[in-house]
PDB file of C-alpha atoms in Angstrom:
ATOM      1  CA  UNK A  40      -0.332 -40.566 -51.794  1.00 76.00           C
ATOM      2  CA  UNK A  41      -1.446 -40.438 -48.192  1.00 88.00           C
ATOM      3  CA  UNK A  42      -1.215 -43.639 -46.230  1.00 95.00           C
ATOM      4  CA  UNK A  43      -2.914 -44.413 -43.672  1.00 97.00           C
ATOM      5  CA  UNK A  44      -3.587 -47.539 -41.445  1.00 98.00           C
ATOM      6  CA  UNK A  45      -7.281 -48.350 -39.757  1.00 98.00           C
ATOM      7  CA  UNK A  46      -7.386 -49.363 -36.410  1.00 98.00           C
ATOM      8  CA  UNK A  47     -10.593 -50.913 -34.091  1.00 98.00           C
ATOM      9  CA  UNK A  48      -9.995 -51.232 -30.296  1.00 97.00           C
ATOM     10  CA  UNK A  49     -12.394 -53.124 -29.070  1.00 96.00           C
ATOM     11  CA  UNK A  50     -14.190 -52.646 -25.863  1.00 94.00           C
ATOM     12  CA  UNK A  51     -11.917 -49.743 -24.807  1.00 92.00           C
ATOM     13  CA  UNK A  52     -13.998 -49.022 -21.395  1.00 89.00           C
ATOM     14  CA  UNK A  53     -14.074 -52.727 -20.747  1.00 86.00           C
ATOM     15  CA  UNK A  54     -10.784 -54.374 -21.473  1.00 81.00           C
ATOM     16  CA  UNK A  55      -7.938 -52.241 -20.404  1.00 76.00           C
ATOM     17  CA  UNK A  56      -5.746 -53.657 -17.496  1.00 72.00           C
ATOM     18  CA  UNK A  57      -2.464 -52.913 -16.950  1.00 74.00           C
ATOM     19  CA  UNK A  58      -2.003 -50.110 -19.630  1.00 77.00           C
ATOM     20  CA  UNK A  59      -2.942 -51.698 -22.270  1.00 87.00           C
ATOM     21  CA  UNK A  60      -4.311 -49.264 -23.853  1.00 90.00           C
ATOM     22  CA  UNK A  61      -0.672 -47.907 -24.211  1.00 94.00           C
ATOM     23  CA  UNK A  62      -0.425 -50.412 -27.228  1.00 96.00           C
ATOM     24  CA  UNK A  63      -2.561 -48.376 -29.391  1.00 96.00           C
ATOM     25  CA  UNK A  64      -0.647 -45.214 -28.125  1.00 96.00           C
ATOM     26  CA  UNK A  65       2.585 -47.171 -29.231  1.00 97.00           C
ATOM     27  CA  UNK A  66       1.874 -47.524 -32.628  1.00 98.00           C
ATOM     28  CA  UNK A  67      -0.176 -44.381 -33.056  1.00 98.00           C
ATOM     29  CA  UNK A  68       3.567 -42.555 -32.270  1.00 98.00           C
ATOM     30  CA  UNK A  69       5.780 -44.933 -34.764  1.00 98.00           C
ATOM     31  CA  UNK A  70       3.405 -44.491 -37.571  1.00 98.00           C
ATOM     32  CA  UNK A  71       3.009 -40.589 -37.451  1.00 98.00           C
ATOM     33  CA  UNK A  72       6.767 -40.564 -36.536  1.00 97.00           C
ATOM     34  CA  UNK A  73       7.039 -41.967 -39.811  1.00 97.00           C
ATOM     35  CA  UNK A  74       4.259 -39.465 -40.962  1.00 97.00           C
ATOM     36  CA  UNK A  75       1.710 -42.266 -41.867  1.00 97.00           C
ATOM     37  CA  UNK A  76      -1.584 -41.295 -40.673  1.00 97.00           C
ATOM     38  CA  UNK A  77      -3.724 -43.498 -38.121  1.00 97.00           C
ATOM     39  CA  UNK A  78      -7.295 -43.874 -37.711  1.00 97.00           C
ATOM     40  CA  UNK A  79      -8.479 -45.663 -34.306  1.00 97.00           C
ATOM     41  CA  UNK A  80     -12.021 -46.788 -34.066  1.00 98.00           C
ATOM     42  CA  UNK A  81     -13.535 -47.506 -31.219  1.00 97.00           C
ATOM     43  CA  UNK A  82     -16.056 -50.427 -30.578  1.00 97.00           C
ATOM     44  CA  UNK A  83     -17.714 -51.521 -27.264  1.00 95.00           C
ATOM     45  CA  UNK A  84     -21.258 -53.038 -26.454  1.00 94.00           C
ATOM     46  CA  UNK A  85     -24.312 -51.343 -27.912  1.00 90.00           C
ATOM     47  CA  UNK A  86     -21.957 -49.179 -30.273  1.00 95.00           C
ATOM     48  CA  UNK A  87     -23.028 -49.651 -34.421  1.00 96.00           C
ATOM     49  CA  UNK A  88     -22.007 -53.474 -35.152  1.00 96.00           C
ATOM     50  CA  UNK A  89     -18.556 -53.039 -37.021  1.00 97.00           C
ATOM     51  CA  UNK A  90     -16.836 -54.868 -39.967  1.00 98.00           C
ATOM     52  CA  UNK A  91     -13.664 -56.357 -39.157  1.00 98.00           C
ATOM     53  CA  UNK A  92     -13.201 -57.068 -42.511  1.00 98.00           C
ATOM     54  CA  UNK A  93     -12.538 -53.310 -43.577  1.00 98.00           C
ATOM     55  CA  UNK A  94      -9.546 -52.278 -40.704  1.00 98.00           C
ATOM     56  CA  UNK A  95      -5.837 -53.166 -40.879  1.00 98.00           C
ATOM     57  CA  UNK A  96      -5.438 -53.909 -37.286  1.00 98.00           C
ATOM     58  CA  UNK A  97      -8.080 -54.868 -34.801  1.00 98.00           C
ATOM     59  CA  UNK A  98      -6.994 -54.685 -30.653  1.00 97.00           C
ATOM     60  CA  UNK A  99      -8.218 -56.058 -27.946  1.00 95.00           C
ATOM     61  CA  UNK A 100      -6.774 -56.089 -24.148  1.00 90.00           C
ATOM     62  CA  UNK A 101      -7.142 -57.559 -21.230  1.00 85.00           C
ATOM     63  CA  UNK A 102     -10.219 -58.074 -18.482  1.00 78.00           C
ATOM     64  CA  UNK A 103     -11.476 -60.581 -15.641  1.00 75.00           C
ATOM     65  CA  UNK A 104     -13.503 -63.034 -15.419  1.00 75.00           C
ATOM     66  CA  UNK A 105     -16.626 -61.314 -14.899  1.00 77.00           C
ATOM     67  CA  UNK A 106     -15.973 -58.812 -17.756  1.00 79.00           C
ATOM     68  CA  UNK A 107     -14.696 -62.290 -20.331  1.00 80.00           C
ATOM     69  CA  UNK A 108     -18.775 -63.624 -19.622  1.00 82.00           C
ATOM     70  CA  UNK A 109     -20.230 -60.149 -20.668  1.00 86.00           C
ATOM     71  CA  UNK A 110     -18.023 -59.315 -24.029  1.00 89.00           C
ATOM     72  CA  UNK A 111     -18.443 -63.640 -24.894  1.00 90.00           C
ATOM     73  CA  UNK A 112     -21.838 -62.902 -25.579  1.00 90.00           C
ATOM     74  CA  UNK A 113     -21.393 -59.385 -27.249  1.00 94.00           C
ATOM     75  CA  UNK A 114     -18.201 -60.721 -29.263  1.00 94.00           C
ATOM     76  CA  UNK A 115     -19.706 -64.144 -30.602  1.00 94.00           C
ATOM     77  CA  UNK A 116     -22.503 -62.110 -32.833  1.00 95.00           C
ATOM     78  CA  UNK A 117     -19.271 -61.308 -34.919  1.00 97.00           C
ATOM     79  CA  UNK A 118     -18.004 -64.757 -35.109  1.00 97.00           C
ATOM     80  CA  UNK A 119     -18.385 -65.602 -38.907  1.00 98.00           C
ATOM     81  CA  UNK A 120     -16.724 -61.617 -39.780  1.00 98.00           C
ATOM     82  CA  UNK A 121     -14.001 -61.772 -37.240  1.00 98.00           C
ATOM     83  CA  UNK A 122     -13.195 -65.410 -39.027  1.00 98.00           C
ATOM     84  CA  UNK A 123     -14.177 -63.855 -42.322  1.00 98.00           C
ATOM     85  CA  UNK A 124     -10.881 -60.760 -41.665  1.00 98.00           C
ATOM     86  CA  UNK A 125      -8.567 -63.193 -40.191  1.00 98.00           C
ATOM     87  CA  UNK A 126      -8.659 -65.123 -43.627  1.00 97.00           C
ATOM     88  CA  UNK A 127      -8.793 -61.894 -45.546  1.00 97.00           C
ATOM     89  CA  UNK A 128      -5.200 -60.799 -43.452  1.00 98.00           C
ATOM     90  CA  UNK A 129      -6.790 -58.791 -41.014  1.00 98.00           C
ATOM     91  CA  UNK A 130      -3.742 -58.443 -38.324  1.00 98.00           C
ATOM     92  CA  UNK A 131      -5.493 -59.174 -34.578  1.00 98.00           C
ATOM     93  CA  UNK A 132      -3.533 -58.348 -31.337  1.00 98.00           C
ATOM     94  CA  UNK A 133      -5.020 -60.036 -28.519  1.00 97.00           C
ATOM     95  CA  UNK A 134      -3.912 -59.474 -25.085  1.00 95.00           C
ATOM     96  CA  UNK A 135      -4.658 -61.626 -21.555  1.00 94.00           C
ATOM     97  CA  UNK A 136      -8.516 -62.034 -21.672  1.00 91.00           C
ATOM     98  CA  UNK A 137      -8.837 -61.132 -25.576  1.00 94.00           C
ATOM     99  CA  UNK A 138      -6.451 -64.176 -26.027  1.00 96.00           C
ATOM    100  CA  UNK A 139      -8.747 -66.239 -24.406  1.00 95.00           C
ATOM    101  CA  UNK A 140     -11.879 -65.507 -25.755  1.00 95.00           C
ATOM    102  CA  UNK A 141     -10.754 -66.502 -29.388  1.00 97.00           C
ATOM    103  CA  UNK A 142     -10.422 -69.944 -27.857  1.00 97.00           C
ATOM    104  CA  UNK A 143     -12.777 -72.537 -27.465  1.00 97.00           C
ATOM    105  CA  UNK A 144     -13.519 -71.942 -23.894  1.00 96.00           C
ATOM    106  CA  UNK A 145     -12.620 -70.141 -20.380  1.00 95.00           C
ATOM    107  CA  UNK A 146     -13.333 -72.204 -17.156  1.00 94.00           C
ATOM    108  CA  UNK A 147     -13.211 -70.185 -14.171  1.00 89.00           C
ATOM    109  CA  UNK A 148     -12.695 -71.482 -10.691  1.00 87.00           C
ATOM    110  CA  UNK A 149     -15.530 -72.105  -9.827  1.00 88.00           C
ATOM    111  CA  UNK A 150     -15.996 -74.593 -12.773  1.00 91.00           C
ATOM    112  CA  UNK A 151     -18.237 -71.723 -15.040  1.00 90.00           C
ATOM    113  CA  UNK A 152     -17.629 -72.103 -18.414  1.00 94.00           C
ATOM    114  CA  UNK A 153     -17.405 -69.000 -20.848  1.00 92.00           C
ATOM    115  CA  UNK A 154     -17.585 -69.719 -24.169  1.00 93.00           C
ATOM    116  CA  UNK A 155     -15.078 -68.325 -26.868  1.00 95.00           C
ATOM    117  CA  UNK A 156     -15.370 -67.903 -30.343  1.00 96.00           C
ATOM    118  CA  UNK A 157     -13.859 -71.425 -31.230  1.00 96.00           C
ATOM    119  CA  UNK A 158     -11.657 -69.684 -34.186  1.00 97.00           C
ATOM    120  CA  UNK A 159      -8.895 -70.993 -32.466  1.00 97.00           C
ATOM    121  CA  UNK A 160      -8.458 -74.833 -31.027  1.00 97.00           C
ATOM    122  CA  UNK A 161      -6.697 -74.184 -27.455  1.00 98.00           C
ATOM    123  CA  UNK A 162      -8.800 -73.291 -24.195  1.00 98.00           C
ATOM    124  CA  UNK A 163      -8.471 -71.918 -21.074  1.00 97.00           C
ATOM    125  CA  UNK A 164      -8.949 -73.457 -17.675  1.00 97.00           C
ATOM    126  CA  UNK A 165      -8.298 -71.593 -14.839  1.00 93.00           C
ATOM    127  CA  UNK A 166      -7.364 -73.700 -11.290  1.00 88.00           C
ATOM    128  CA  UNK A 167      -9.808 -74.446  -7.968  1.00 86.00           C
ATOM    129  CA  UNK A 168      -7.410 -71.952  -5.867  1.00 84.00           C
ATOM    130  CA  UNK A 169      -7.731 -68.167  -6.995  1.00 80.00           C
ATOM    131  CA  UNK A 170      -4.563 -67.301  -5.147  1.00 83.00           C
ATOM    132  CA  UNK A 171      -2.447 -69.295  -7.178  1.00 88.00           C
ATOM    133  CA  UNK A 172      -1.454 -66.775 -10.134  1.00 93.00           C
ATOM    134  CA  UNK A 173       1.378 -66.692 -13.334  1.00 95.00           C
ATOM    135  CA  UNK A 174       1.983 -63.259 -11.618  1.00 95.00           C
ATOM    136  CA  UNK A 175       5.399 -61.260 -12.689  1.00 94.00           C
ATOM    137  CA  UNK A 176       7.626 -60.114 -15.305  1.00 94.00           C
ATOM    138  CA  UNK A 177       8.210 -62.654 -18.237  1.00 96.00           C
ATOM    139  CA  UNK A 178      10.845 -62.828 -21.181  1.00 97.00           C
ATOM    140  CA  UNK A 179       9.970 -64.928 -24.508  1.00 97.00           C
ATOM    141  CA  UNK A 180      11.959 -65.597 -27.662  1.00 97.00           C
ATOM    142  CA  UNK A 181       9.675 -65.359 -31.016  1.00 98.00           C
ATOM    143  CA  UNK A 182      10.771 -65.227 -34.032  1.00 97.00           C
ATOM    144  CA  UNK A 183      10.320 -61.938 -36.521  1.00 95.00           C
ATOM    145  CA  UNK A 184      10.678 -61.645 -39.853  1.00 91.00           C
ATOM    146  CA  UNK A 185      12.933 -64.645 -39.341  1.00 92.00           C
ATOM    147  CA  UNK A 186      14.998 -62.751 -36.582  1.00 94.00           C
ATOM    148  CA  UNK A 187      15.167 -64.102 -32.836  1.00 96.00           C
ATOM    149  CA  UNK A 188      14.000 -61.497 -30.924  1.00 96.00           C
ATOM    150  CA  UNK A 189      13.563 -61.563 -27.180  1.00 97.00           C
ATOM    151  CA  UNK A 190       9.884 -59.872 -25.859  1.00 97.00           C
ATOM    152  CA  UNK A 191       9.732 -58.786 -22.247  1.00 97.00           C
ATOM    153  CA  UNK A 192       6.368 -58.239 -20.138  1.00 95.00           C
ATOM    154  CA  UNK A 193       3.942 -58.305 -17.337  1.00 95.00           C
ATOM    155  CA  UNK A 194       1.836 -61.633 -16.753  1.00 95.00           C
ATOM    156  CA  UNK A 195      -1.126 -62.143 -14.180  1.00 93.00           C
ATOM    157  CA  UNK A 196      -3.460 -64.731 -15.130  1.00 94.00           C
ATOM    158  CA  UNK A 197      -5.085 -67.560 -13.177  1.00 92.00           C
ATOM    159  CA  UNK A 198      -6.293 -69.205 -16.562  1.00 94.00           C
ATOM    160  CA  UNK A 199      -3.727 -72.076 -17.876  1.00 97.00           C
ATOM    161  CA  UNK A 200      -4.196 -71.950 -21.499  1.00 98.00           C
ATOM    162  CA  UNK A 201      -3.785 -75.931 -23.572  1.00 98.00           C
ATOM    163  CA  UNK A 202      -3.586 -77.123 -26.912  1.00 97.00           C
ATOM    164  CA  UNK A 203      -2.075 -73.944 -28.314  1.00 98.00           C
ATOM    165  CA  UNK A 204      -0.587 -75.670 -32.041  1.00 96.00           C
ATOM    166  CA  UNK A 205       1.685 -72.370 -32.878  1.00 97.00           C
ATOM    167  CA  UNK A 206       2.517 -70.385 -29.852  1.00 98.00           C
ATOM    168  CA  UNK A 207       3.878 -67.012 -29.840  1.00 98.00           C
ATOM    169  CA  UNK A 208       7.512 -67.626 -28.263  1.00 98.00           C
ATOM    170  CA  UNK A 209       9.878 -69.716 -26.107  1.00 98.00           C
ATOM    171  CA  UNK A 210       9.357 -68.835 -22.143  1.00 97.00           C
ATOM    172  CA  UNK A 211      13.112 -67.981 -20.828  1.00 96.00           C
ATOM    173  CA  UNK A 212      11.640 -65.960 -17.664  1.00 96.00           C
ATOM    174  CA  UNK A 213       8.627 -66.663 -16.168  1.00 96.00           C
ATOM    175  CA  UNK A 214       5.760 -68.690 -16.939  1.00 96.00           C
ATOM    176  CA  UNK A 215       3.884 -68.945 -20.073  1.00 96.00           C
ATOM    177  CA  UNK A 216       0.369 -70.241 -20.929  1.00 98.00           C
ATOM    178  CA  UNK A 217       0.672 -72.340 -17.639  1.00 97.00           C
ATOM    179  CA  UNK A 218       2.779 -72.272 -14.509  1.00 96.00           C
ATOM    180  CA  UNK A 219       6.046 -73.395 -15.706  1.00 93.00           C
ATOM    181  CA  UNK A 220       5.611 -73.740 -19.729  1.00 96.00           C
ATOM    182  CA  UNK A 221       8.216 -73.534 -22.284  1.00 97.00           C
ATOM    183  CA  UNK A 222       5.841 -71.476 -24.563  1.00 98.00           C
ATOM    184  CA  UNK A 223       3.944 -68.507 -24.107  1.00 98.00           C
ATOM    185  CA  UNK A 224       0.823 -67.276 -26.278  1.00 98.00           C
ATOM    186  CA  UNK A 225      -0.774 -67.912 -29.565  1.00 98.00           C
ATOM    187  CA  UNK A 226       1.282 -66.354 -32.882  1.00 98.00           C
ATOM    188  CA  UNK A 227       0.179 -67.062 -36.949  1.00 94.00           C
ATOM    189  CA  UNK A 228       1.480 -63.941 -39.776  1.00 92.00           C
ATOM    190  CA  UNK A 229      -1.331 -62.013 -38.998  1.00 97.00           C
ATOM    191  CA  UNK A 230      -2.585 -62.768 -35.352  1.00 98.00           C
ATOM    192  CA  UNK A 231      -0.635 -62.656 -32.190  1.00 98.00           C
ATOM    193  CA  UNK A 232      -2.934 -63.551 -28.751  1.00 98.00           C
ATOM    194  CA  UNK A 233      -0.189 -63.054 -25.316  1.00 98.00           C
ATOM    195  CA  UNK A 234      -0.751 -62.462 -21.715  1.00 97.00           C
ATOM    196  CA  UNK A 235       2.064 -59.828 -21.649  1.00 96.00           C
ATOM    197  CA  UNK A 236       0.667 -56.505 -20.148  1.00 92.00           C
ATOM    198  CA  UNK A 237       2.696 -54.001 -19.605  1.00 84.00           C
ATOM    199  CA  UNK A 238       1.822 -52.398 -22.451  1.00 91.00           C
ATOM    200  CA  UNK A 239       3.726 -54.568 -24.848  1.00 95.00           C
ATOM    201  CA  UNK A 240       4.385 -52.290 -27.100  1.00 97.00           C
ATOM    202  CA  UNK A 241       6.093 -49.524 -24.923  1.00 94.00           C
ATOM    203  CA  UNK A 242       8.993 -52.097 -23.740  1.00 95.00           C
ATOM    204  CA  UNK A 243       9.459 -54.171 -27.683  1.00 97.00           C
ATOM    205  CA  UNK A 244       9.797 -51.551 -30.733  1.00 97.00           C
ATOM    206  CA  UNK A 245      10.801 -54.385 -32.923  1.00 97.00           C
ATOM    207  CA  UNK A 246       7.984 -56.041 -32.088  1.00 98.00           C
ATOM    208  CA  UNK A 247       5.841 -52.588 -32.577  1.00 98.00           C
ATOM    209  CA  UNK A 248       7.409 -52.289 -36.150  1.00 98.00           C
ATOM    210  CA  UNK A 249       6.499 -56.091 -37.056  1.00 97.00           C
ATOM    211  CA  UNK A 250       2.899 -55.294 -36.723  1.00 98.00           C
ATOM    212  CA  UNK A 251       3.105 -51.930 -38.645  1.00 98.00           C
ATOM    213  CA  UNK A 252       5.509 -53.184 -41.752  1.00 98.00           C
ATOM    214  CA  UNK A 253       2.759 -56.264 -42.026  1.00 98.00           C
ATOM    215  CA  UNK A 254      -0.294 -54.026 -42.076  1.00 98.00           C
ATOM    216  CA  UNK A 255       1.660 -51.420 -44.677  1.00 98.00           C
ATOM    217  CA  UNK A 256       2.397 -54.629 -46.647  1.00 97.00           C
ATOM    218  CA  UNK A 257      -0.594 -56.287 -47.018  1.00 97.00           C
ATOM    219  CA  UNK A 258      -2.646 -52.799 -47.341  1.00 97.00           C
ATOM    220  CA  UNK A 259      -0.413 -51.206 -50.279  1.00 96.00           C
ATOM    221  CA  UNK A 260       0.892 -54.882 -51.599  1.00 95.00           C
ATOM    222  CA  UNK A 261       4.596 -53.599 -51.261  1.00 92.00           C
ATOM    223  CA  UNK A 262       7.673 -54.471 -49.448  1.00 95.00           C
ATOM    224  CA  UNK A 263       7.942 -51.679 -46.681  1.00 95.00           C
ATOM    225  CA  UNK A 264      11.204 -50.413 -45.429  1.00 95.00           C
ATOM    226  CA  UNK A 265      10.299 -48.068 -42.221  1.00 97.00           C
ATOM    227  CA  UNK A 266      12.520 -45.515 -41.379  1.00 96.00           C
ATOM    228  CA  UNK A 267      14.574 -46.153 -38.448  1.00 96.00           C
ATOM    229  CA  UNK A 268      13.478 -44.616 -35.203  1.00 97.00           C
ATOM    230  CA  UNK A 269      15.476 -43.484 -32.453  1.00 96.00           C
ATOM    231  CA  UNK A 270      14.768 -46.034 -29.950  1.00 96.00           C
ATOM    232  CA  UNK A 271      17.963 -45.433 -27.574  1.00 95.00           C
ATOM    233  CA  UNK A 272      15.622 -44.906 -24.147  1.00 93.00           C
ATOM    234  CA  UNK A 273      13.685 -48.332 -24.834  1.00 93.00           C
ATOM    235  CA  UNK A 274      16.660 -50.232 -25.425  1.00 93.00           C
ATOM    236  CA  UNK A 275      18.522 -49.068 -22.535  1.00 94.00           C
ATOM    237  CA  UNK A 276      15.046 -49.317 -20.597  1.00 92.00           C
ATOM    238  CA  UNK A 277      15.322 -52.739 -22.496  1.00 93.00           C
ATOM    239  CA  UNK A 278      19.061 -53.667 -21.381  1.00 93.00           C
ATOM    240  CA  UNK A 279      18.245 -53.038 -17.868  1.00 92.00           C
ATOM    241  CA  UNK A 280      14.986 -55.157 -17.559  1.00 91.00           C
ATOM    242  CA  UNK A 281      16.644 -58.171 -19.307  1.00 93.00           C
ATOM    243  CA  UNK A 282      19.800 -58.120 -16.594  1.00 91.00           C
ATOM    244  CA  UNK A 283      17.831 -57.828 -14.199  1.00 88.00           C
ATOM    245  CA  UNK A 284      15.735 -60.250 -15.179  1.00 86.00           C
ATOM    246  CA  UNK A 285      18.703 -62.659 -15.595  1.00 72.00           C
ATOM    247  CA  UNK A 286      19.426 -62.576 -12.041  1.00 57.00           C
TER     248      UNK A 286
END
């Protein structure tokens, strides 16, 4: 039997900063590596309304603030069905200003107030001085499939995100949901939200393969075992990044 994995990117002309769109390129590679085919949807404003409910991965990156006010009021008409395939096991990766918006709210600077989807309880508040940034590279330690692993990326983000009950890992470099936090993002089975550009995907495999063995799982109600890639080049790209960063 063919297998196959659905996936919607959302607002792929909109939300797309700092290579995100790599992410979906990412796992696109490990699952026909692994010669599982992949189907990418694509979604933006004014496109046929989608159902969330029927993919195995929904993605959505990053944008500013101007971009956050026009998707808010696209986005929200899909409240009840996003909320609807998040219960179902629907797995949601959420990057920078996707993160956001599944809050309860985004204040800019100059006090506006975006509203999210409220699926989530933490919001976003951004400070009074837009040169003040979490700008730089950033290292976190989540936990996968009951393994430590340690998640490099790219942050730049004015917001300072509160009130985040399960986030996604513990900040060793960098800063986190707010200048100088111990945690970084938003993480349940099934939903990770993270201000790591970079793409993500491109500099953690492991954490590439998480997302894939969860959507084979819950799609063909087995215990996966994917076949081992040769990852030597990221994990040397990998080895280098983390000494430097330890410097």
């Amino acid at each position: 039997m063919e297998k196959k994995l659905n996936i919607l990117y959302l607002y792929p002309d909109i939300l797309e900063l700092y290579g995100d769109y790599g992410n979906i390129q990412v796992l696109k590679y490990r699952l026909e590596k692994r010669n599982y085919k992949c189907n990418i949807e694509r979604y933006s404003i004014e496109d046929n309304p989608p159902d969330f409910t029927k993919y195995d991965l929904v993605f959505a990156g990053g944008g500013a603030d101007i971009e956050q006010d026009i998707l808010s009021k696209d986005l929200i008409k899909y409240k009840d069905n996003i909320k609807e395939a998040i219960k179902y096991g629907v797995f949601f990766l959420l990057i920078c200003g996707a993160y956001q918006l599944f809050g309860k709210y985004y204040k800019d600077a100059d006090g506006t107030i975006i509203n999210g989807l409220n699926i989530f309880p933490y919001y976003t508040e951004a400070i009074n001085d837009r040169t003040k940034r979490c700008i730089g590279n950033i290292v976190i330690e989540a936990t996968l499939n009951n393994q430590k692993e340690k998640i490099i990326g790219f942050e730049n983000h004015g917001g300072q995100t509160s009130d985040v009950f399960s986030p996604f890992g513990t900040v060793l470099y960098g800063n986190g949901n707010k200048f100088g936090d111990k945690y970084e993002g938003f993480f349940l089975e099934n939903v990770i939200g993270t201000y790591l550009h970079g793409p993500l995907l491109s500099k953690n495999p492991s954490l590439a393969d998480y997302i894939i063995k969860y959507c084979l799982d819950r799609k063909y109600n087995e215990n996966t075992e994917l076949e081992k890639l040769d990852d030597t080049f990221e994990n040397l790209c990998r080895e280098q990044l983390l000494n430097r960063f330890k410097k």
